[in-house]
């Protein structure tokens, strides 16, 4: 799916970098072994802008510096609604990684860990529920989280495309959430430990046998 991204002036942003993972790579050559490092870095201004990048070098500091420069070229804008959360539920995917993001109420905090937390905090989201459903590799998780954030849509833009008011879009979303939460669960089948509901015939493996008088004993 092709998504349009607005051009962002990186020079006007106060970006902070955070190292997600550092991997040591050893390459065996004819003359011996070459040791290098690869660093995965996330940058953000905690105000709706976040990006990621990877750098490789013979030294850790050089790898991190290259990762920061690469991350600044991949900055994306994240829509943040009132309450410092995301507008709606979204799922991001990259490779075998899949990350689910759900909006949360004020005071919930960032319910995330590892690479997902690094991206969420860099973007400036303060209340959110997350769940990593696929690969646990840091690269896949970071890219899947950023993919989920780029799929978010602002209520104003959706209302403009649908020809409605912003209040109508928000009310429709709340009604859909409440409908899903109030959906009744399917009845469970009766088991030996849990008998069937009152008024329903109980199924047993023995057929009902009418009471019969005891057989007469012949006199000897």
Short mmCIF file of N, CA and C in Angstrom, two decimals, residues 32-216:
data_model
loop_
_atom_site.label_atom_id
_atom_site.label_comp_id
_atom_site.label_asym_id
_atom_site.label_seq_id
_atom_site.Cartn_x
_atom_site.Cartn_y
_atom_site.Cartn_z
N UNK A 32 42.56 -14.06 8.61
CA UNK A 32 42.12 -14.15 10.01
C UNK A 32 40.65 -13.78 10.15
N UNK A 33 40.33 -12.97 11.17
CA UNK A 33 38.95 -12.57 11.44
C UNK A 33 38.85 -11.05 11.48
N UNK A 34 37.81 -10.54 10.86
CA UNK A 34 37.51 -9.11 10.91
C UNK A 34 36.32 -8.87 11.83
N UNK A 35 36.52 -8.08 12.85
CA UNK A 35 35.48 -7.79 13.83
C UNK A 35 34.83 -6.44 13.52
N UNK A 36 33.50 -6.42 13.48
CA UNK A 36 32.76 -5.18 13.24
C UNK A 36 31.50 -5.19 14.10
N UNK A 37 30.83 -4.04 14.15
CA UNK A 37 29.63 -3.89 14.96
C UNK A 37 28.52 -3.25 14.13
N UNK A 38 27.28 -3.67 14.40
CA UNK A 38 26.10 -3.07 13.78
C UNK A 38 25.19 -2.57 14.90
N UNK A 39 24.74 -1.34 14.78
CA UNK A 39 23.92 -0.71 15.82
C UNK A 39 22.57 -0.29 15.24
N UNK A 40 21.50 -0.62 15.96
CA UNK A 40 20.14 -0.20 15.61
C UNK A 40 19.74 0.94 16.53
N UNK A 41 19.45 2.10 15.95
CA UNK A 41 19.22 3.32 16.72
C UNK A 41 17.85 3.88 16.37
N UNK A 42 17.17 4.41 17.39
CA UNK A 42 15.88 5.09 17.23
C UNK A 42 16.02 6.53 17.68
N UNK A 43 15.53 7.47 16.88
CA UNK A 43 15.59 8.89 17.23
C UNK A 43 14.17 9.45 17.23
N UNK A 44 13.94 10.46 18.05
CA UNK A 44 12.63 11.10 18.14
C UNK A 44 12.71 12.37 18.96
N UNK A 45 11.70 13.21 18.82
CA UNK A 45 11.65 14.47 19.57
C UNK A 45 10.60 14.46 20.66
N UNK A 46 9.98 13.29 20.91
CA UNK A 46 8.93 13.14 21.94
C UNK A 46 7.75 14.07 21.68
N UNK A 47 7.54 14.44 20.41
CA UNK A 47 6.43 15.33 20.07
C UNK A 47 5.78 14.91 18.76
N UNK A 48 5.83 13.62 18.45
CA UNK A 48 5.16 13.13 17.26
C UNK A 48 6.06 12.84 16.08
N UNK A 49 7.37 12.80 16.28
CA UNK A 49 8.31 12.49 15.20
C UNK A 49 9.24 11.38 15.68
N UNK A 50 9.42 10.36 14.84
CA UNK A 50 10.28 9.22 15.20
C UNK A 50 10.86 8.62 13.94
N UNK A 51 12.03 8.02 14.09
CA UNK A 51 12.69 7.36 12.97
C UNK A 51 13.69 6.33 13.48
N UNK A 52 14.10 5.44 12.61
CA UNK A 52 15.06 4.39 12.99
C UNK A 52 16.11 4.27 11.90
N UNK A 53 17.27 3.74 12.28
CA UNK A 53 18.34 3.55 11.32
C UNK A 53 19.36 2.56 11.85
N UNK A 54 20.16 2.01 10.96
CA UNK A 54 21.18 1.03 11.34
C UNK A 54 22.53 1.47 10.77
N UNK A 55 23.58 1.35 11.59
CA UNK A 55 24.92 1.70 11.16
C UNK A 55 25.89 0.58 11.43
N UNK A 56 26.88 0.44 10.56
CA UNK A 56 27.90 -0.60 10.69
C UNK A 56 29.28 0.04 10.64
N UNK A 57 30.16 -0.40 11.55
CA UNK A 57 31.52 0.14 11.59
C UNK A 57 32.39 -0.80 12.41
N UNK A 58 33.69 -0.52 12.38
CA UNK A 58 34.64 -1.33 13.15
C UNK A 58 34.58 -1.01 14.64
N UNK A 59 34.06 0.16 14.99
CA UNK A 59 33.94 0.56 16.39
C UNK A 59 32.48 0.84 16.73
N UNK A 60 32.16 0.68 18.01
CA UNK A 60 30.77 0.84 18.44
C UNK A 60 30.32 2.29 18.28
N UNK A 61 31.16 3.23 18.66
CA UNK A 61 30.77 4.64 18.58
C UNK A 61 30.52 5.06 17.14
N UNK A 62 31.34 4.59 16.22
CA UNK A 62 31.15 4.93 14.81
C UNK A 62 29.87 4.30 14.27
N UNK A 63 29.56 3.07 14.71
CA UNK A 63 28.33 2.41 14.27
C UNK A 63 27.09 3.15 14.76
N UNK A 64 27.14 3.63 16.01
CA UNK A 64 26.00 4.38 16.55
C UNK A 64 25.84 5.71 15.81
N UNK A 65 26.94 6.37 15.52
CA UNK A 65 26.87 7.63 14.80
C UNK A 65 26.27 7.45 13.42
N UNK A 66 26.66 6.40 12.72
CA UNK A 66 26.08 6.12 11.40
C UNK A 66 24.60 5.78 11.52
N UNK A 67 24.24 5.06 12.58
CA UNK A 67 22.83 4.72 12.79
C UNK A 67 21.97 5.94 13.03
N UNK A 68 22.50 6.92 13.79
CA UNK A 68 21.76 8.16 14.05
C UNK A 68 21.57 8.94 12.75
N UNK A 69 22.59 9.02 11.93
CA UNK A 69 22.48 9.73 10.66
C UNK A 69 21.47 9.05 9.74
N UNK A 70 21.45 7.72 9.74
CA UNK A 70 20.47 7.00 8.92
C UNK A 70 19.06 7.18 9.46
N UNK A 71 18.91 7.25 10.80
CA UNK A 71 17.58 7.41 11.39
C UNK A 71 17.00 8.77 11.09
N UNK A 72 17.84 9.81 11.02
CA UNK A 72 17.35 11.15 10.73
C UNK A 72 16.78 11.25 9.31
N UNK A 73 17.19 10.36 8.43
CA UNK A 73 16.67 10.36 7.07
C UNK A 73 15.34 9.62 6.95
N UNK A 74 14.95 8.91 8.02
CA UNK A 74 13.72 8.12 7.99
C UNK A 74 12.69 8.63 9.01
N UNK A 75 12.71 9.93 9.29
CA UNK A 75 11.78 10.49 10.26
C UNK A 75 10.37 10.49 9.69
N UNK A 76 9.39 10.03 10.49
CA UNK A 76 7.98 10.05 10.10
C UNK A 76 7.19 10.79 11.18
N UNK A 77 6.04 11.33 10.79
CA UNK A 77 5.18 12.05 11.71
C UNK A 77 4.10 11.11 12.23
N UNK A 78 3.87 11.14 13.55
CA UNK A 78 2.90 10.25 14.21
C UNK A 78 1.75 11.10 14.75
N UNK A 79 0.51 10.82 14.35
CA UNK A 79 -0.63 11.57 14.92
C UNK A 79 -0.91 11.14 16.35
N UNK A 80 -0.92 12.09 17.27
CA UNK A 80 -1.18 11.82 18.68
C UNK A 80 -2.43 12.58 19.08
N UNK A 81 -3.43 11.88 19.60
CA UNK A 81 -4.69 12.49 19.98
C UNK A 81 -4.62 13.00 21.42
N UNK A 82 -5.74 13.53 21.90
CA UNK A 82 -5.80 14.04 23.26
C UNK A 82 -5.58 12.90 24.25
N UNK A 83 -4.89 13.20 25.33
CA UNK A 83 -4.55 12.16 26.28
C UNK A 83 -3.23 11.50 25.97
N UNK A 84 -2.50 12.03 24.99
CA UNK A 84 -1.18 11.50 24.62
C UNK A 84 -1.24 10.03 24.26
N UNK A 85 -2.22 9.66 23.44
CA UNK A 85 -2.36 8.30 22.98
C UNK A 85 -2.61 8.32 21.48
N UNK A 86 -2.80 7.16 20.88
CA UNK A 86 -3.03 7.08 19.44
C UNK A 86 -4.53 7.16 19.16
N UNK A 87 -4.92 7.56 17.96
CA UNK A 87 -6.35 7.74 17.67
C UNK A 87 -7.15 6.45 17.64
N UNK A 88 -6.55 5.35 17.18
CA UNK A 88 -7.33 4.11 17.03
C UNK A 88 -6.38 2.92 17.09
N UNK A 89 -6.96 1.73 17.12
CA UNK A 89 -6.18 0.49 17.15
C UNK A 89 -5.59 0.21 15.77
N UNK A 90 -4.35 -0.26 15.76
CA UNK A 90 -3.68 -0.51 14.49
C UNK A 90 -2.67 -1.65 14.69
N UNK A 91 -2.40 -2.36 13.61
CA UNK A 91 -1.43 -3.45 13.62
C UNK A 91 -0.39 -3.21 12.53
N UNK A 92 0.88 -3.28 12.90
CA UNK A 92 1.97 -3.10 11.95
C UNK A 92 2.70 -4.40 11.72
N UNK A 93 3.19 -4.59 10.50
CA UNK A 93 3.88 -5.83 10.14
C UNK A 93 5.14 -5.52 9.36
N UNK A 94 6.14 -6.32 9.61
CA UNK A 94 7.36 -6.30 8.79
C UNK A 94 7.99 -7.68 8.87
N UNK A 95 8.09 -8.34 7.72
CA UNK A 95 8.63 -9.69 7.73
C UNK A 95 7.76 -10.61 8.57
N UNK A 96 8.39 -11.30 9.51
CA UNK A 96 7.65 -12.17 10.42
C UNK A 96 7.27 -11.47 11.72
N UNK A 97 7.55 -10.18 11.82
CA UNK A 97 7.19 -9.43 13.02
C UNK A 97 5.84 -8.75 12.87
N UNK A 98 5.08 -8.74 13.95
CA UNK A 98 3.76 -8.12 13.98
C UNK A 98 3.56 -7.48 15.34
N UNK A 99 3.14 -6.21 15.35
CA UNK A 99 2.96 -5.46 16.59
C UNK A 99 1.57 -4.84 16.60
N UNK A 100 0.84 -5.04 17.70
CA UNK A 100 -0.51 -4.49 17.88
C UNK A 100 -0.42 -3.30 18.83
N UNK A 101 -1.02 -2.17 18.41
CA UNK A 101 -1.07 -0.96 19.23
C UNK A 101 -2.52 -0.60 19.49
N UNK A 102 -2.85 -0.32 20.76
CA UNK A 102 -4.21 0.05 21.13
C UNK A 102 -4.18 1.32 21.98
N UNK A 103 -5.11 2.24 21.76
CA UNK A 103 -5.16 3.45 22.60
C UNK A 103 -5.53 3.12 24.03
N UNK A 104 -5.06 3.95 24.95
CA UNK A 104 -5.31 3.73 26.37
C UNK A 104 -5.74 5.04 27.01
N UNK A 105 -6.41 4.95 28.14
CA UNK A 105 -6.91 6.12 28.85
C UNK A 105 -5.78 6.83 29.59
N UNK A 106 -6.08 8.02 30.06
CA UNK A 106 -5.09 8.83 30.76
C UNK A 106 -4.63 8.14 32.04
N UNK A 107 -3.33 8.07 32.25
CA UNK A 107 -2.77 7.44 33.44
C UNK A 107 -2.37 6.00 33.25
N UNK A 108 -2.61 5.44 32.09
CA UNK A 108 -2.25 4.04 31.86
C UNK A 108 -0.74 3.87 31.73
N UNK A 109 -0.10 4.78 31.04
CA UNK A 109 1.34 4.67 30.82
C UNK A 109 1.64 3.88 29.56
N UNK A 110 2.90 3.62 29.35
CA UNK A 110 3.36 2.86 28.17
C UNK A 110 3.50 1.41 28.57
N UNK A 111 2.53 0.61 28.13
CA UNK A 111 2.57 -0.83 28.40
C UNK A 111 3.26 -1.48 27.21
N UNK A 112 4.58 -1.52 27.28
CA UNK A 112 5.39 -2.07 26.20
C UNK A 112 6.76 -2.41 26.76
N UNK A 113 7.50 -3.16 26.00
CA UNK A 113 8.83 -3.54 26.44
C UNK A 113 9.77 -3.70 25.26
N UNK A 114 11.05 -3.62 25.57
CA UNK A 114 12.05 -3.86 24.55
C UNK A 114 12.06 -2.81 23.47
N UNK A 115 12.11 -3.29 22.22
CA UNK A 115 12.21 -2.39 21.08
C UNK A 115 10.95 -1.56 20.88
N UNK A 116 9.78 -2.09 21.24
CA UNK A 116 8.53 -1.35 21.07
C UNK A 116 8.52 -0.12 21.97
N UNK A 117 8.97 -0.27 23.19
CA UNK A 117 9.00 0.86 24.13
C UNK A 117 9.93 1.96 23.62
N UNK A 118 11.06 1.59 23.04
CA UNK A 118 12.00 2.59 22.54
C UNK A 118 11.35 3.45 21.46
N UNK A 119 10.60 2.85 20.56
CA UNK A 119 9.95 3.61 19.49
C UNK A 119 8.82 4.46 20.05
N UNK A 120 8.02 3.89 20.96
CA UNK A 120 6.86 4.61 21.50
C UNK A 120 7.30 5.83 22.30
N UNK A 121 8.29 5.67 23.16
CA UNK A 121 8.76 6.79 23.97
C UNK A 121 9.44 7.85 23.11
N UNK A 122 10.14 7.44 22.07
CA UNK A 122 10.78 8.41 21.19
C UNK A 122 9.74 9.24 20.44
N UNK A 123 8.59 8.64 20.14
CA UNK A 123 7.52 9.36 19.43
C UNK A 123 6.76 10.30 20.35
N UNK A 124 6.83 10.10 21.66
CA UNK A 124 6.15 10.98 22.60
C UNK A 124 4.79 10.48 23.04
N UNK A 125 4.46 9.23 22.78
CA UNK A 125 3.18 8.65 23.22
C UNK A 125 3.32 8.23 24.68
N UNK A 126 2.39 8.67 25.53
CA UNK A 126 2.50 8.43 26.97
C UNK A 126 1.52 7.40 27.49
N UNK A 127 0.44 7.12 26.76
CA UNK A 127 -0.57 6.14 27.20
C UNK A 127 -0.90 5.24 26.02
N UNK A 128 -0.53 3.97 26.13
CA UNK A 128 -0.75 3.04 25.02
C UNK A 128 -0.62 1.61 25.52
N UNK A 129 -1.32 0.71 24.85
CA UNK A 129 -1.22 -0.73 25.10
C UNK A 129 -0.64 -1.38 23.86
N UNK A 130 0.38 -2.24 24.03
CA UNK A 130 1.04 -2.86 22.89
C UNK A 130 1.18 -4.36 23.13
N UNK A 131 1.34 -5.07 22.02
CA UNK A 131 1.55 -6.52 22.09
C UNK A 131 2.33 -6.95 20.86
N UNK A 132 3.47 -7.61 21.08
CA UNK A 132 4.27 -8.15 19.98
C UNK A 132 3.78 -9.56 19.69
N UNK A 133 3.29 -9.77 18.46
CA UNK A 133 2.63 -11.02 18.12
C UNK A 133 3.48 -11.95 17.26
N UNK A 134 4.59 -11.47 16.75
CA UNK A 134 5.38 -12.29 15.83
C UNK A 134 6.82 -12.45 16.30
N UNK A 135 7.75 -12.15 15.39
CA UNK A 135 9.17 -12.30 15.67
C UNK A 135 9.60 -11.36 16.79
N UNK A 136 10.55 -11.83 17.59
CA UNK A 136 11.09 -11.02 18.68
C UNK A 136 12.41 -10.37 18.32
N UNK A 137 12.85 -10.52 17.07
CA UNK A 137 14.08 -9.86 16.63
C UNK A 137 13.90 -8.35 16.68
N UNK A 138 14.89 -7.66 17.21
CA UNK A 138 14.77 -6.21 17.43
C UNK A 138 14.52 -5.46 16.12
N UNK A 139 15.17 -5.86 15.05
CA UNK A 139 15.00 -5.16 13.77
C UNK A 139 13.56 -5.30 13.27
N UNK A 140 13.02 -6.51 13.32
CA UNK A 140 11.64 -6.72 12.86
C UNK A 140 10.64 -6.00 13.74
N UNK A 141 10.86 -5.99 15.05
CA UNK A 141 9.92 -5.36 15.98
C UNK A 141 9.91 -3.84 15.78
N UNK A 142 11.09 -3.25 15.63
CA UNK A 142 11.16 -1.80 15.43
C UNK A 142 10.49 -1.40 14.13
N UNK A 143 10.78 -2.10 13.06
CA UNK A 143 10.20 -1.76 11.76
C UNK A 143 8.69 -2.01 11.75
N UNK A 144 8.21 -3.06 12.44
CA UNK A 144 6.78 -3.31 12.52
C UNK A 144 6.08 -2.23 13.34
N UNK A 145 6.73 -1.74 14.41
CA UNK A 145 6.14 -0.68 15.22
C UNK A 145 6.04 0.62 14.43
N UNK A 146 7.09 0.97 13.70
CA UNK A 146 7.05 2.18 12.88
C UNK A 146 6.01 2.04 11.77
N UNK A 147 5.87 0.84 11.21
CA UNK A 147 4.84 0.61 10.19
C UNK A 147 3.45 0.83 10.76
N UNK A 148 3.23 0.38 12.01
CA UNK A 148 1.93 0.60 12.66
C UNK A 148 1.68 2.09 12.89
N UNK A 149 2.69 2.83 13.29
CA UNK A 149 2.52 4.27 13.54
C UNK A 149 2.23 5.02 12.24
N UNK A 150 2.82 4.59 11.13
CA UNK A 150 2.55 5.25 9.86
C UNK A 150 1.16 4.94 9.31
N UNK A 151 0.53 3.88 9.81
CA UNK A 151 -0.83 3.53 9.38
C UNK A 151 -1.90 4.31 10.13
N UNK A 152 -1.52 5.05 11.17
CA UNK A 152 -2.50 5.81 11.93
C UNK A 152 -3.05 6.95 11.08
N UNK A 153 -4.33 7.24 11.28
CA UNK A 153 -5.01 8.30 10.54
C UNK A 153 -5.58 9.32 11.51
N UNK A 154 -5.43 10.57 11.19
CA UNK A 154 -5.98 11.63 12.02
C UNK A 154 -7.49 11.73 11.83
N UNK A 155 -8.25 11.95 12.91
CA UNK A 155 -9.71 12.08 12.77
C UNK A 155 -10.12 13.20 11.82
N UNK A 156 -9.37 14.32 11.81
CA UNK A 156 -9.70 15.43 10.93
C UNK A 156 -9.60 15.02 9.45
N UNK A 157 -8.56 14.26 9.13
CA UNK A 157 -8.38 13.85 7.73
C UNK A 157 -9.45 12.85 7.32
N UNK A 158 -9.80 11.92 8.21
CA UNK A 158 -10.84 10.94 7.90
C UNK A 158 -12.19 11.63 7.72
N UNK A 159 -12.49 12.60 8.58
CA UNK A 159 -13.75 13.33 8.47
C UNK A 159 -13.81 14.10 7.17
N UNK A 160 -12.68 14.66 6.72
CA UNK A 160 -12.67 15.39 5.45
C UNK A 160 -12.91 14.46 4.27
N UNK A 161 -12.33 13.27 4.31
CA UNK A 161 -12.51 12.33 3.21
C UNK A 161 -13.93 11.77 3.16
N UNK A 162 -14.55 11.60 4.32
CA UNK A 162 -15.91 11.05 4.37
C UNK A 162 -16.99 12.12 4.31
N UNK A 163 -16.61 13.37 4.38
CA UNK A 163 -17.60 14.43 4.36
C UNK A 163 -18.41 14.52 5.63
N UNK A 164 -17.80 14.22 6.77
CA UNK A 164 -18.48 14.27 8.06
C UNK A 164 -17.75 15.21 9.00
N UNK A 165 -18.35 15.38 10.18
CA UNK A 165 -17.72 16.17 11.22
C UNK A 165 -16.78 15.28 12.05
N UNK A 166 -15.82 15.92 12.71
CA UNK A 166 -14.88 15.16 13.53
C UNK A 166 -15.60 14.47 14.68
N UNK A 167 -16.62 15.12 15.23
CA UNK A 167 -17.38 14.53 16.34
C UNK A 167 -18.09 13.26 15.90
N UNK A 168 -18.56 13.22 14.64
CA UNK A 168 -19.22 12.02 14.14
C UNK A 168 -18.24 10.86 14.04
N UNK A 169 -17.02 11.13 13.60
CA UNK A 169 -16.02 10.08 13.47
C UNK A 169 -15.65 9.52 14.84
N UNK A 170 -15.46 10.42 15.82
CA UNK A 170 -15.08 9.98 17.16
C UNK A 170 -16.21 9.20 17.81
N UNK A 171 -17.47 9.64 17.62
CA UNK A 171 -18.61 8.93 18.21
C UNK A 171 -18.78 7.55 17.58
N UNK A 172 -18.55 7.44 16.27
CA UNK A 172 -18.65 6.14 15.61
C UNK A 172 -17.60 5.18 16.14
N UNK A 173 -16.38 5.69 16.40
CA UNK A 173 -15.32 4.84 16.93
C UNK A 173 -15.64 4.36 18.33
N UNK A 174 -16.16 5.28 19.18
CA UNK A 174 -16.53 4.88 20.55
C UNK A 174 -17.67 3.88 20.53
N UNK A 175 -18.66 4.05 19.63
CA UNK A 175 -19.77 3.13 19.55
C UNK A 175 -19.30 1.75 19.11
N UNK A 176 -18.34 1.70 18.20
CA UNK A 176 -17.82 0.42 17.74
C UNK A 176 -17.08 -0.30 18.85
N UNK A 177 -16.32 0.46 19.66
CA UNK A 177 -15.60 -0.16 20.78
C UNK A 177 -16.57 -0.71 21.80
N UNK A 178 -17.60 0.07 22.16
CA UNK A 178 -18.56 -0.39 23.16
C UNK A 178 -19.34 -1.60 22.66
N UNK A 179 -19.65 -1.65 21.38
CA UNK A 179 -20.36 -2.79 20.83
C UNK A 179 -19.53 -4.06 20.92
N UNK A 180 -18.22 -3.94 20.64
CA UNK A 180 -17.35 -5.10 20.72
C UNK A 180 -17.17 -5.57 22.15
N UNK A 181 -17.12 -4.62 23.11
CA UNK A 181 -16.94 -5.00 24.51
C UNK A 181 -18.21 -5.64 25.07
N UNK A 182 -19.40 -5.24 24.59
CA UNK A 182 -20.64 -5.78 25.12
C UNK A 182 -21.12 -7.01 24.36
N UNK A 183 -20.35 -7.46 23.39
CA UNK A 183 -20.76 -8.64 22.62
C UNK A 183 -20.78 -9.87 23.53
N UNK A 184 -21.92 -10.60 23.61
CA UNK A 184 -21.99 -11.74 24.53
C UNK A 184 -21.09 -12.87 24.04
N UNK A 185 -20.54 -13.60 25.01
CA UNK A 185 -19.70 -14.74 24.67
C UNK A 185 -20.57 -15.95 24.36
N UNK A 186 -20.15 -16.85 23.47
CA UNK A 186 -20.95 -18.02 23.11
C UNK A 186 -21.10 -18.96 24.29
N UNK A 187 -22.27 -19.64 24.42
CA UNK A 187 -22.47 -20.55 25.55
C UNK A 187 -21.54 -21.75 25.47
N UNK A 188 -21.09 -22.18 26.64
CA UNK A 188 -20.19 -23.33 26.69
C UNK A 188 -21.00 -24.62 26.71
N UNK A 189 -20.44 -25.66 26.11
CA UNK A 189 -21.10 -26.96 26.09
C UNK A 189 -21.06 -27.58 27.48
N UNK A 190 -22.11 -28.34 27.83
CA UNK A 190 -22.18 -28.99 29.13
C UNK A 190 -21.20 -30.14 29.20
N UNK A 191 -20.53 -30.29 30.34
CA UNK A 191 -19.59 -31.37 30.57
C UNK A 191 -20.03 -32.16 31.78
N UNK A 192 -19.22 -33.16 32.10
CA UNK A 192 -19.56 -34.00 33.25
C UNK A 192 -19.49 -33.21 34.54
N UNK A 193 -18.47 -32.34 34.63
CA UNK A 193 -18.32 -31.53 35.85
C UNK A 193 -19.33 -30.39 35.89
N UNK A 194 -19.66 -29.82 34.70
CA UNK A 194 -20.62 -28.72 34.63
C UNK A 194 -21.89 -29.22 33.97
N UNK A 195 -22.98 -29.45 34.69
CA UNK A 195 -24.20 -29.96 34.09
C UNK A 195 -24.83 -28.95 33.15
N UNK A 196 -25.76 -29.43 32.33
CA UNK A 196 -26.42 -28.57 31.35
C UNK A 196 -27.31 -27.57 32.06
N UNK A 197 -27.76 -26.56 31.31
CA UNK A 197 -28.59 -25.51 31.88
C UNK A 197 -29.92 -26.08 32.34
N UNK A 198 -30.53 -25.36 33.29
CA UNK A 198 -31.79 -25.83 33.86
C UNK A 198 -32.88 -25.83 32.79
N UNK A 199 -33.63 -26.91 32.70
CA UNK A 199 -34.69 -27.03 31.71
C UNK A 199 -34.27 -27.80 30.48
N UNK A 200 -32.95 -28.01 30.27
CA UNK A 200 -32.48 -28.76 29.11
C UNK A 200 -32.31 -30.21 29.50
N UNK A 201 -32.66 -31.15 28.62
CA UNK A 201 -32.53 -32.57 28.94
C UNK A 201 -31.07 -32.95 29.06
N UNK A 202 -30.75 -33.66 30.09
CA UNK A 202 -29.38 -34.12 30.31
C UNK A 202 -29.14 -35.37 29.50
N UNK A 203 -27.98 -35.44 28.84
CA UNK A 203 -27.63 -36.58 28.02
C UNK A 203 -26.72 -37.49 28.81
N UNK A 204 -27.12 -38.74 28.94
CA UNK A 204 -26.32 -39.73 29.65
C UNK A 204 -26.11 -40.92 28.75
N UNK A 205 -25.15 -41.72 29.09
CA UNK A 205 -24.85 -42.89 28.28
C UNK A 205 -25.75 -44.07 28.58
N UNK A 206 -26.55 -44.04 29.69
CA UNK A 206 -27.43 -45.15 30.06
C UNK A 206 -28.85 -44.80 29.72
N UNK A 207 -29.55 -45.74 29.12
CA UNK A 207 -30.95 -45.54 28.79
C UNK A 207 -31.79 -45.67 30.05
N UNK A 208 -32.89 -44.94 30.09
CA UNK A 208 -33.78 -45.01 31.26
C UNK A 208 -34.50 -46.35 31.28
N UNK A 209 -34.43 -47.08 32.40
CA UNK A 209 -35.06 -48.40 32.54
C UNK A 209 -36.15 -48.28 33.58
N UNK A 210 -37.41 -48.69 33.26
CA UNK A 210 -38.48 -48.59 34.26
C UNK A 210 -38.25 -49.55 35.41
N UNK A 211 -38.75 -49.16 36.57
CA UNK A 211 -38.61 -50.02 37.75
C UNK A 211 -39.41 -51.30 37.54
N UNK A 212 -38.81 -52.47 37.79
CA UNK A 212 -39.47 -53.78 37.62
C UNK A 212 -39.41 -54.52 38.95
N UNK A 213 -40.44 -55.32 39.24
CA UNK A 213 -40.43 -56.07 40.51
C UNK A 213 -39.33 -57.12 40.51
N UNK A 214 -38.80 -57.46 41.68
CA UNK A 214 -37.71 -58.46 41.73
C UNK A 214 -38.22 -59.83 41.30
N UNK A 215 -37.35 -60.60 40.67
CA UNK A 215 -37.72 -61.93 40.16
C UNK A 215 -37.99 -62.88 41.33
N UNK A 216 -38.98 -63.78 41.13
CA UNK A 216 -39.34 -64.74 42.20
C UNK A 216 -38.28 -65.83 42.29
#
